[in-house]
Amino acid sequence: MSRKLVAECIGTFWLVLGGCGSAVLAASFPEVGIGLVGVSLAFGLTVLTMAFAIGHVSGCHLNPAVTCGLVVAGRFRAAEALPYIAAQVIGATAGAFMVWAIASGQPGFDLAVKGLAANGFGEASPGKYDMISGFLVEAMLTAVFLLVILGSTSAHAPVGFAPIAIGLCLTLIHLISIPVTNTSVNPARSTGPAFVLGGLALQQLWMFWVAPILGAVCGGLLHRWMAAEATEDELDRAAAAQAAKLATPESMAPMPMREPR
């Protein structure tokens, strides 16, 4: 368990350092800024790289909402959820402090002005979207994110491609929602910058726990229902195939008698 928690802490540290760090340090850097598309790719690449690096150790959740969704879907033990979430929040907070430490080395850096890619709605939203828009986009996109995670890691999915699908899904999620909330879909990712910034980011943090976890629970339940339906179909097909096999003339023919020695 200790190895799993350290892996989750390191992975979430990398998520915040790579994703939020790209937004703070490189998004609008003079003449070579990576912009919204670059930041979206950065978040996707952090998950993709860590999925290959620590997926075999901890499952590479990096996200309290993902952990909750996996519990609801029956893919993760509920007893391990709280330690995982604590490790993720610690890693995210350490990542946010690291971004701040690096960014503060630039002459004239002002944390209050530059920020740390914190999430928010209303005045704190990049596009000034209200709370309802922010809540809807966070809940809906997290639900879809869980469907992609659960589907791509299913036993019936192509082996070895899950990190690519998950990383690209997170990239797409950021391309959609950065203007709305600066994109969270991850309570730990929101908590780290909010702890460093304080103020409005900390006041609005509740939404970036409630909406993603609600969306993840919905995604987990939906996947569980769809997977159960698929399992029933497979069992029905197997039963039909077995019945057809038993009904063939060859299977109904008497077994040949063995001659006595």
Short mmCIF file of N, CA and C in Angstrom, two decimals, residues 4-150:
data_model
loop_
_atom_site.label_atom_id
_atom_site.label_comp_id
_atom_site.label_asym_id
_atom_site.label_seq_id
_atom_site.Cartn_x
_atom_site.Cartn_y
_atom_site.Cartn_z
N LYS A 4 1.93 2.11 -3.44
CA LYS A 4 0.82 2.68 -4.21
C LYS A 4 0.61 4.15 -3.88
N LEU A 5 0.66 4.48 -2.60
CA LEU A 5 0.41 5.87 -2.18
C LEU A 5 1.53 6.79 -2.65
N VAL A 6 2.77 6.33 -2.57
CA VAL A 6 3.88 7.14 -3.07
C VAL A 6 3.75 7.34 -4.57
N ALA A 7 3.34 6.29 -5.29
CA ALA A 7 3.15 6.41 -6.74
C ALA A 7 2.06 7.42 -7.07
N GLU A 8 0.94 7.39 -6.33
CA GLU A 8 -0.13 8.35 -6.56
C GLU A 8 0.32 9.78 -6.25
N CYS A 9 1.09 9.93 -5.20
CA CYS A 9 1.61 11.26 -4.83
C CYS A 9 2.53 11.81 -5.92
N ILE A 10 3.43 10.98 -6.39
CA ILE A 10 4.36 11.40 -7.45
C ILE A 10 3.60 11.71 -8.74
N GLY A 11 2.66 10.85 -9.08
CA GLY A 11 1.90 11.04 -10.32
C GLY A 11 1.09 12.32 -10.31
N THR A 12 0.44 12.63 -9.17
CA THR A 12 -0.37 13.84 -9.10
C THR A 12 0.52 15.09 -9.05
N PHE A 13 1.68 14.96 -8.40
CA PHE A 13 2.68 16.04 -8.44
C PHE A 13 3.05 16.35 -9.89
N TRP A 14 3.28 15.33 -10.67
CA TRP A 14 3.65 15.51 -12.08
C TRP A 14 2.50 16.11 -12.88
N LEU A 15 1.29 15.70 -12.57
CA LEU A 15 0.11 16.24 -13.26
C LEU A 15 0.02 17.75 -13.07
N VAL A 16 0.17 18.22 -11.83
CA VAL A 16 0.05 19.65 -11.55
C VAL A 16 1.28 20.40 -12.08
N LEU A 17 2.45 19.83 -11.89
CA LEU A 17 3.66 20.49 -12.39
C LEU A 17 3.62 20.61 -13.91
N GLY A 18 3.23 19.53 -14.59
CA GLY A 18 3.21 19.56 -16.04
C GLY A 18 2.06 20.36 -16.61
N GLY A 19 0.86 20.16 -16.05
CA GLY A 19 -0.31 20.85 -16.58
C GLY A 19 -0.39 22.30 -16.16
N CYS A 20 -0.45 22.55 -14.85
CA CYS A 20 -0.52 23.94 -14.37
C CYS A 20 0.78 24.68 -14.67
N GLY A 21 1.90 23.96 -14.59
CA GLY A 21 3.18 24.59 -14.91
C GLY A 21 3.24 25.09 -16.34
N SER A 22 2.69 24.32 -17.27
CA SER A 22 2.68 24.76 -18.67
C SER A 22 1.81 26.00 -18.83
N ALA A 23 0.70 26.06 -18.09
CA ALA A 23 -0.19 27.22 -18.18
C ALA A 23 0.47 28.47 -17.61
N VAL A 24 1.17 28.32 -16.50
CA VAL A 24 1.78 29.48 -15.84
C VAL A 24 3.08 29.91 -16.52
N LEU A 25 3.91 28.95 -16.90
CA LEU A 25 5.25 29.27 -17.39
C LEU A 25 5.34 29.43 -18.90
N ALA A 26 4.47 28.74 -19.63
CA ALA A 26 4.67 28.68 -21.09
C ALA A 26 3.49 29.11 -21.93
N ALA A 27 2.29 29.20 -21.36
CA ALA A 27 1.11 29.45 -22.18
C ALA A 27 1.17 30.76 -22.94
N SER A 28 1.64 31.82 -22.29
CA SER A 28 1.68 33.12 -22.96
C SER A 28 3.08 33.71 -22.95
N PHE A 29 4.06 32.83 -22.93
CA PHE A 29 5.44 33.31 -22.94
C PHE A 29 5.70 34.07 -24.23
N PRO A 30 6.38 35.22 -24.16
CA PRO A 30 6.55 36.05 -25.36
C PRO A 30 7.08 35.28 -26.56
N GLU A 31 6.32 35.37 -27.63
CA GLU A 31 6.70 34.88 -28.97
C GLU A 31 6.69 33.37 -29.12
N VAL A 32 6.78 32.60 -28.02
CA VAL A 32 6.79 31.15 -28.15
C VAL A 32 5.76 30.51 -27.22
N GLY A 33 4.70 31.25 -26.92
CA GLY A 33 3.69 30.71 -26.02
C GLY A 33 2.98 29.51 -26.62
N ILE A 34 2.65 28.53 -25.80
CA ILE A 34 2.02 27.31 -26.30
C ILE A 34 0.51 27.43 -26.39
N GLY A 35 -0.09 28.41 -25.72
CA GLY A 35 -1.51 28.67 -25.84
C GLY A 35 -2.39 27.58 -25.26
N LEU A 36 -3.70 27.70 -25.53
CA LEU A 36 -4.69 26.79 -24.98
C LEU A 36 -4.46 25.35 -25.47
N VAL A 37 -4.13 25.18 -26.73
CA VAL A 37 -3.91 23.84 -27.26
C VAL A 37 -2.70 23.19 -26.59
N GLY A 38 -1.65 23.97 -26.38
CA GLY A 38 -0.46 23.43 -25.74
C GLY A 38 -0.72 23.01 -24.30
N VAL A 39 -1.47 23.82 -23.57
CA VAL A 39 -1.80 23.48 -22.19
C VAL A 39 -2.67 22.22 -22.15
N SER A 40 -3.60 22.12 -23.07
CA SER A 40 -4.45 20.92 -23.13
C SER A 40 -3.61 19.67 -23.38
N LEU A 41 -2.68 19.77 -24.30
CA LEU A 41 -1.79 18.64 -24.58
C LEU A 41 -0.92 18.32 -23.37
N ALA A 42 -0.48 19.34 -22.66
CA ALA A 42 0.37 19.12 -21.49
C ALA A 42 -0.36 18.29 -20.44
N PHE A 43 -1.61 18.62 -20.15
CA PHE A 43 -2.37 17.85 -19.18
C PHE A 43 -2.56 16.41 -19.65
N GLY A 44 -2.88 16.23 -20.93
CA GLY A 44 -3.05 14.88 -21.46
C GLY A 44 -1.76 14.08 -21.40
N LEU A 45 -0.64 14.73 -21.70
CA LEU A 45 0.64 14.03 -21.70
C LEU A 45 1.08 13.63 -20.29
N THR A 46 0.73 14.44 -19.29
CA THR A 46 1.10 14.06 -17.93
C THR A 46 0.43 12.75 -17.54
N VAL A 47 -0.85 12.61 -17.87
CA VAL A 47 -1.56 11.38 -17.53
C VAL A 47 -1.05 10.21 -18.36
N LEU A 48 -0.83 10.44 -19.66
CA LEU A 48 -0.35 9.37 -20.52
C LEU A 48 1.00 8.83 -20.04
N THR A 49 1.93 9.74 -19.74
CA THR A 49 3.26 9.29 -19.33
C THR A 49 3.23 8.59 -17.98
N MET A 50 2.45 9.13 -17.04
CA MET A 50 2.37 8.50 -15.73
C MET A 50 1.62 7.17 -15.76
N ALA A 51 0.67 7.03 -16.67
CA ALA A 51 -0.05 5.76 -16.78
C ALA A 51 0.92 4.63 -17.14
N PHE A 52 1.86 4.93 -18.02
CA PHE A 52 2.88 3.94 -18.36
C PHE A 52 3.89 3.77 -17.23
N ALA A 53 4.19 4.85 -16.51
CA ALA A 53 5.22 4.81 -15.48
C ALA A 53 4.76 4.13 -14.20
N ILE A 54 3.53 4.44 -13.73
CA ILE A 54 3.09 3.93 -12.42
C ILE A 54 1.78 3.16 -12.49
N GLY A 55 1.24 2.99 -13.69
CA GLY A 55 -0.03 2.28 -13.80
C GLY A 55 0.03 0.88 -13.21
N HIS A 56 1.18 0.21 -13.35
CA HIS A 56 1.31 -1.14 -12.82
C HIS A 56 1.50 -1.17 -11.31
N VAL A 57 1.75 0.00 -10.72
CA VAL A 57 1.95 0.08 -9.27
C VAL A 57 0.65 0.42 -8.56
N SER A 58 0.03 1.53 -8.97
CA SER A 58 -1.14 2.03 -8.24
C SER A 58 -2.41 2.09 -9.08
N GLY A 59 -2.29 1.85 -10.37
CA GLY A 59 -3.43 2.04 -11.26
C GLY A 59 -3.49 3.43 -11.85
N CYS A 60 -2.64 4.34 -11.35
CA CYS A 60 -2.52 5.70 -11.87
C CYS A 60 -3.86 6.43 -11.89
N HIS A 61 -4.47 6.57 -10.71
CA HIS A 61 -5.72 7.34 -10.62
C HIS A 61 -5.45 8.83 -10.76
N LEU A 62 -4.57 9.36 -9.92
CA LEU A 62 -4.16 10.77 -9.91
C LEU A 62 -5.32 11.74 -9.70
N ASN A 63 -6.44 11.25 -9.20
CA ASN A 63 -7.65 12.06 -9.22
C ASN A 63 -8.67 11.48 -8.25
N PRO A 64 -9.08 12.21 -7.21
CA PRO A 64 -10.08 11.69 -6.28
C PRO A 64 -11.39 11.30 -6.95
N ALA A 65 -11.79 12.04 -7.98
CA ALA A 65 -13.03 11.69 -8.69
C ALA A 65 -12.88 10.35 -9.39
N VAL A 66 -11.73 10.09 -9.99
CA VAL A 66 -11.50 8.81 -10.65
C VAL A 66 -11.53 7.68 -9.62
N THR A 67 -10.89 7.90 -8.48
CA THR A 67 -10.91 6.89 -7.43
C THR A 67 -12.34 6.57 -6.99
N CYS A 68 -13.15 7.60 -6.79
CA CYS A 68 -14.55 7.39 -6.39
C CYS A 68 -15.33 6.68 -7.49
N GLY A 69 -15.10 7.06 -8.73
CA GLY A 69 -15.80 6.41 -9.84
C GLY A 69 -15.43 4.95 -9.97
N LEU A 70 -14.17 4.61 -9.73
CA LEU A 70 -13.73 3.21 -9.80
C LEU A 70 -14.35 2.39 -8.67
N VAL A 71 -14.50 3.01 -7.50
CA VAL A 71 -15.16 2.31 -6.38
C VAL A 71 -16.61 1.99 -6.75
N VAL A 72 -17.32 2.98 -7.29
CA VAL A 72 -18.73 2.78 -7.66
C VAL A 72 -18.86 1.72 -8.75
N ALA A 73 -17.89 1.70 -9.67
CA ALA A 73 -17.94 0.74 -10.77
C ALA A 73 -17.50 -0.67 -10.34
N GLY A 74 -17.06 -0.81 -9.10
CA GLY A 74 -16.62 -2.12 -8.61
C GLY A 74 -15.22 -2.49 -9.04
N ARG A 75 -14.42 -1.49 -9.42
CA ARG A 75 -13.06 -1.74 -9.88
C ARG A 75 -12.00 -1.43 -8.81
N PHE A 76 -12.41 -0.90 -7.67
CA PHE A 76 -11.44 -0.49 -6.66
C PHE A 76 -12.07 -0.66 -5.28
N ARG A 77 -11.25 -1.06 -4.32
CA ARG A 77 -11.75 -1.29 -2.97
C ARG A 77 -12.01 0.03 -2.24
N ALA A 78 -13.19 0.14 -1.66
CA ALA A 78 -13.57 1.37 -0.97
C ALA A 78 -12.65 1.66 0.21
N ALA A 79 -12.12 0.62 0.85
CA ALA A 79 -11.24 0.82 2.01
C ALA A 79 -9.96 1.55 1.66
N GLU A 80 -9.55 1.50 0.40
CA GLU A 80 -8.31 2.16 -0.02
C GLU A 80 -8.54 3.55 -0.60
N ALA A 81 -9.79 3.95 -0.73
CA ALA A 81 -10.09 5.21 -1.41
C ALA A 81 -9.55 6.43 -0.66
N LEU A 82 -9.81 6.52 0.63
CA LEU A 82 -9.37 7.70 1.39
C LEU A 82 -7.85 7.86 1.41
N PRO A 83 -7.07 6.81 1.65
CA PRO A 83 -5.61 6.98 1.55
C PRO A 83 -5.16 7.43 0.17
N TYR A 84 -5.77 6.91 -0.87
CA TYR A 84 -5.44 7.33 -2.23
C TYR A 84 -5.72 8.82 -2.41
N ILE A 85 -6.90 9.26 -1.96
CA ILE A 85 -7.28 10.66 -2.12
C ILE A 85 -6.33 11.57 -1.36
N ALA A 86 -5.95 11.17 -0.15
CA ALA A 86 -5.01 11.97 0.64
C ALA A 86 -3.67 12.09 -0.08
N ALA A 87 -3.18 10.99 -0.63
CA ALA A 87 -1.90 11.02 -1.36
C ALA A 87 -2.00 11.92 -2.59
N GLN A 88 -3.14 11.88 -3.27
CA GLN A 88 -3.32 12.71 -4.46
C GLN A 88 -3.33 14.20 -4.10
N VAL A 89 -4.00 14.56 -3.03
CA VAL A 89 -4.05 15.97 -2.61
C VAL A 89 -2.67 16.45 -2.18
N ILE A 90 -1.92 15.61 -1.47
CA ILE A 90 -0.55 15.98 -1.06
C ILE A 90 0.32 16.20 -2.28
N GLY A 91 0.25 15.29 -3.25
CA GLY A 91 1.05 15.43 -4.45
C GLY A 91 0.68 16.67 -5.25
N ALA A 92 -0.61 16.95 -5.36
CA ALA A 92 -1.06 18.13 -6.10
C ALA A 92 -0.62 19.42 -5.42
N THR A 93 -0.69 19.45 -4.11
CA THR A 93 -0.28 20.64 -3.38
C THR A 93 1.23 20.87 -3.52
N ALA A 94 2.00 19.79 -3.44
CA ALA A 94 3.44 19.91 -3.64
C ALA A 94 3.76 20.40 -5.05
N GLY A 95 3.00 19.91 -6.04
CA GLY A 95 3.20 20.36 -7.41
C GLY A 95 2.89 21.83 -7.57
N ALA A 96 1.83 22.31 -6.91
CA ALA A 96 1.47 23.73 -7.00
C ALA A 96 2.53 24.61 -6.36
N PHE A 97 3.06 24.18 -5.23
CA PHE A 97 4.14 24.95 -4.60
C PHE A 97 5.40 24.96 -5.46
N MET A 98 5.66 23.87 -6.16
CA MET A 98 6.82 23.82 -7.05
C MET A 98 6.63 24.78 -8.22
N VAL A 99 5.43 24.82 -8.80
CA VAL A 99 5.17 25.78 -9.88
C VAL A 99 5.37 27.20 -9.39
N TRP A 100 4.85 27.50 -8.20
CA TRP A 100 5.01 28.84 -7.62
C TRP A 100 6.49 29.16 -7.39
N ALA A 101 7.25 28.20 -6.88
CA ALA A 101 8.66 28.43 -6.60
C ALA A 101 9.44 28.73 -7.89
N ILE A 102 9.12 28.03 -8.96
CA ILE A 102 9.80 28.26 -10.24
C ILE A 102 9.36 29.60 -10.83
N ALA A 103 8.04 29.84 -10.85
CA ALA A 103 7.52 31.07 -11.47
C ALA A 103 7.98 32.32 -10.75
N SER A 104 8.15 32.23 -9.45
CA SER A 104 8.55 33.41 -8.68
C SER A 104 9.98 33.85 -8.99
N GLY A 105 10.73 33.03 -9.70
CA GLY A 105 12.07 33.42 -10.09
C GLY A 105 12.11 34.38 -11.27
N GLN A 106 10.96 34.63 -11.89
CA GLN A 106 10.91 35.58 -13.00
C GLN A 106 10.78 37.00 -12.46
N PRO A 107 11.57 37.94 -12.95
CA PRO A 107 11.47 39.32 -12.46
C PRO A 107 10.05 39.88 -12.67
N GLY A 108 9.52 40.47 -11.63
CA GLY A 108 8.20 41.08 -11.71
C GLY A 108 7.05 40.11 -11.59
N PHE A 109 7.31 38.86 -11.27
CA PHE A 109 6.22 37.89 -11.13
C PHE A 109 5.32 38.28 -9.97
N ASP A 110 4.02 38.31 -10.23
CA ASP A 110 3.02 38.65 -9.22
C ASP A 110 2.02 37.50 -9.15
N LEU A 111 2.02 36.77 -8.05
CA LEU A 111 1.14 35.61 -7.91
C LEU A 111 -0.33 36.01 -8.03
N ALA A 112 -0.69 37.16 -7.49
CA ALA A 112 -2.08 37.61 -7.53
C ALA A 112 -2.53 37.89 -8.96
N VAL A 113 -1.61 38.32 -9.81
CA VAL A 113 -1.94 38.65 -11.20
C VAL A 113 -1.80 37.42 -12.10
N LYS A 114 -0.68 36.75 -11.98
CA LYS A 114 -0.38 35.61 -12.85
C LYS A 114 -1.19 34.38 -12.47
N GLY A 115 -1.37 34.17 -11.16
CA GLY A 115 -2.13 33.01 -10.70
C GLY A 115 -1.36 31.71 -10.89
N LEU A 116 -2.05 30.61 -10.62
CA LEU A 116 -1.44 29.28 -10.77
C LEU A 116 -2.36 28.34 -11.55
N ALA A 117 -3.04 28.89 -12.53
CA ALA A 117 -3.99 28.11 -13.33
C ALA A 117 -5.08 27.52 -12.44
N ALA A 118 -5.49 28.27 -11.43
CA ALA A 118 -6.54 27.81 -10.52
C ALA A 118 -7.87 27.75 -11.25
N ASN A 119 -8.75 26.91 -10.73
CA ASN A 119 -10.08 26.77 -11.31
C ASN A 119 -11.05 27.75 -10.66
N GLY A 120 -12.07 28.14 -11.41
CA GLY A 120 -13.04 29.07 -10.85
C GLY A 120 -14.22 29.29 -11.78
N PHE A 121 -15.22 29.98 -11.26
CA PHE A 121 -16.39 30.36 -12.05
C PHE A 121 -16.70 31.82 -11.76
N GLY A 122 -17.59 32.40 -12.56
CA GLY A 122 -17.90 33.81 -12.38
C GLY A 122 -16.69 34.67 -12.71
N GLU A 123 -16.29 35.51 -11.79
CA GLU A 123 -15.14 36.38 -11.99
C GLU A 123 -13.84 35.60 -12.13
N ALA A 124 -13.80 34.39 -11.56
CA ALA A 124 -12.58 33.57 -11.63
C ALA A 124 -12.53 32.68 -12.86
N SER A 125 -13.59 32.71 -13.68
CA SER A 125 -13.62 31.92 -14.91
C SER A 125 -12.89 32.68 -16.01
N PRO A 126 -12.06 32.01 -16.81
CA PRO A 126 -11.39 32.71 -17.91
C PRO A 126 -12.37 33.41 -18.85
N GLY A 127 -13.53 32.79 -19.08
CA GLY A 127 -14.55 33.38 -19.94
C GLY A 127 -15.70 33.99 -19.19
N LYS A 128 -15.57 34.11 -17.87
CA LYS A 128 -16.61 34.69 -17.00
C LYS A 128 -17.91 33.88 -17.02
N TYR A 129 -17.79 32.57 -17.18
CA TYR A 129 -18.97 31.70 -17.15
C TYR A 129 -19.48 31.58 -15.72
N ASP A 130 -20.80 31.46 -15.55
CA ASP A 130 -21.36 31.42 -14.20
C ASP A 130 -21.22 30.03 -13.57
N MET A 131 -21.70 29.93 -12.33
CA MET A 131 -21.55 28.70 -11.55
C MET A 131 -22.28 27.53 -12.20
N ILE A 132 -23.48 27.76 -12.74
CA ILE A 132 -24.25 26.67 -13.34
C ILE A 132 -23.51 26.09 -14.54
N SER A 133 -22.98 26.96 -15.40
CA SER A 133 -22.21 26.48 -16.56
C SER A 133 -21.00 25.69 -16.10
N GLY A 134 -20.31 26.22 -15.10
CA GLY A 134 -19.13 25.53 -14.59
C GLY A 134 -19.47 24.17 -14.00
N PHE A 135 -20.53 24.11 -13.22
CA PHE A 135 -20.93 22.85 -12.58
C PHE A 135 -21.30 21.82 -13.65
N LEU A 136 -22.08 22.24 -14.65
CA LEU A 136 -22.51 21.32 -15.70
C LEU A 136 -21.33 20.76 -16.48
N VAL A 137 -20.41 21.63 -16.87
CA VAL A 137 -19.30 21.16 -17.69
C VAL A 137 -18.37 20.25 -16.89
N GLU A 138 -18.16 20.57 -15.62
CA GLU A 138 -17.28 19.73 -14.80
C GLU A 138 -17.89 18.36 -14.55
N ALA A 139 -19.18 18.32 -14.21
CA ALA A 139 -19.84 17.04 -13.94
C ALA A 139 -19.93 16.19 -15.20
N MET A 140 -20.35 16.80 -16.32
CA MET A 140 -20.54 16.04 -17.55
C MET A 140 -19.21 15.49 -18.08
N LEU A 141 -18.19 16.33 -18.12
CA LEU A 141 -16.91 15.89 -18.68
C LEU A 141 -16.23 14.85 -17.80
N THR A 142 -16.43 14.95 -16.48
CA THR A 142 -15.85 13.92 -15.61
C THR A 142 -16.56 12.59 -15.81
N ALA A 143 -17.87 12.63 -16.02
CA ALA A 143 -18.61 11.39 -16.29
C ALA A 143 -18.10 10.72 -17.55
N VAL A 144 -17.88 11.49 -18.60
CA VAL A 144 -17.36 10.93 -19.85
C VAL A 144 -15.94 10.41 -19.65
N PHE A 145 -15.14 11.15 -18.88
CA PHE A 145 -13.77 10.73 -18.58
C PHE A 145 -13.77 9.36 -17.92
N LEU A 146 -14.68 9.13 -16.97
CA LEU A 146 -14.77 7.83 -16.31
C LEU A 146 -15.17 6.74 -17.27
N LEU A 147 -16.09 7.05 -18.19
CA LEU A 147 -16.48 6.05 -19.18
C LEU A 147 -15.29 5.63 -20.04
N VAL A 148 -14.47 6.60 -20.42
CA VAL A 148 -13.29 6.29 -21.23
C VAL A 148 -12.29 5.47 -20.42
N ILE A 149 -12.07 5.86 -19.17
CA ILE A 149 -11.12 5.13 -18.33
C ILE A 149 -11.58 3.69 -18.13
N LEU A 150 -12.84 3.52 -17.74
CA LEU A 150 -13.35 2.18 -17.46
C LEU A 150 -13.42 1.33 -18.71
#
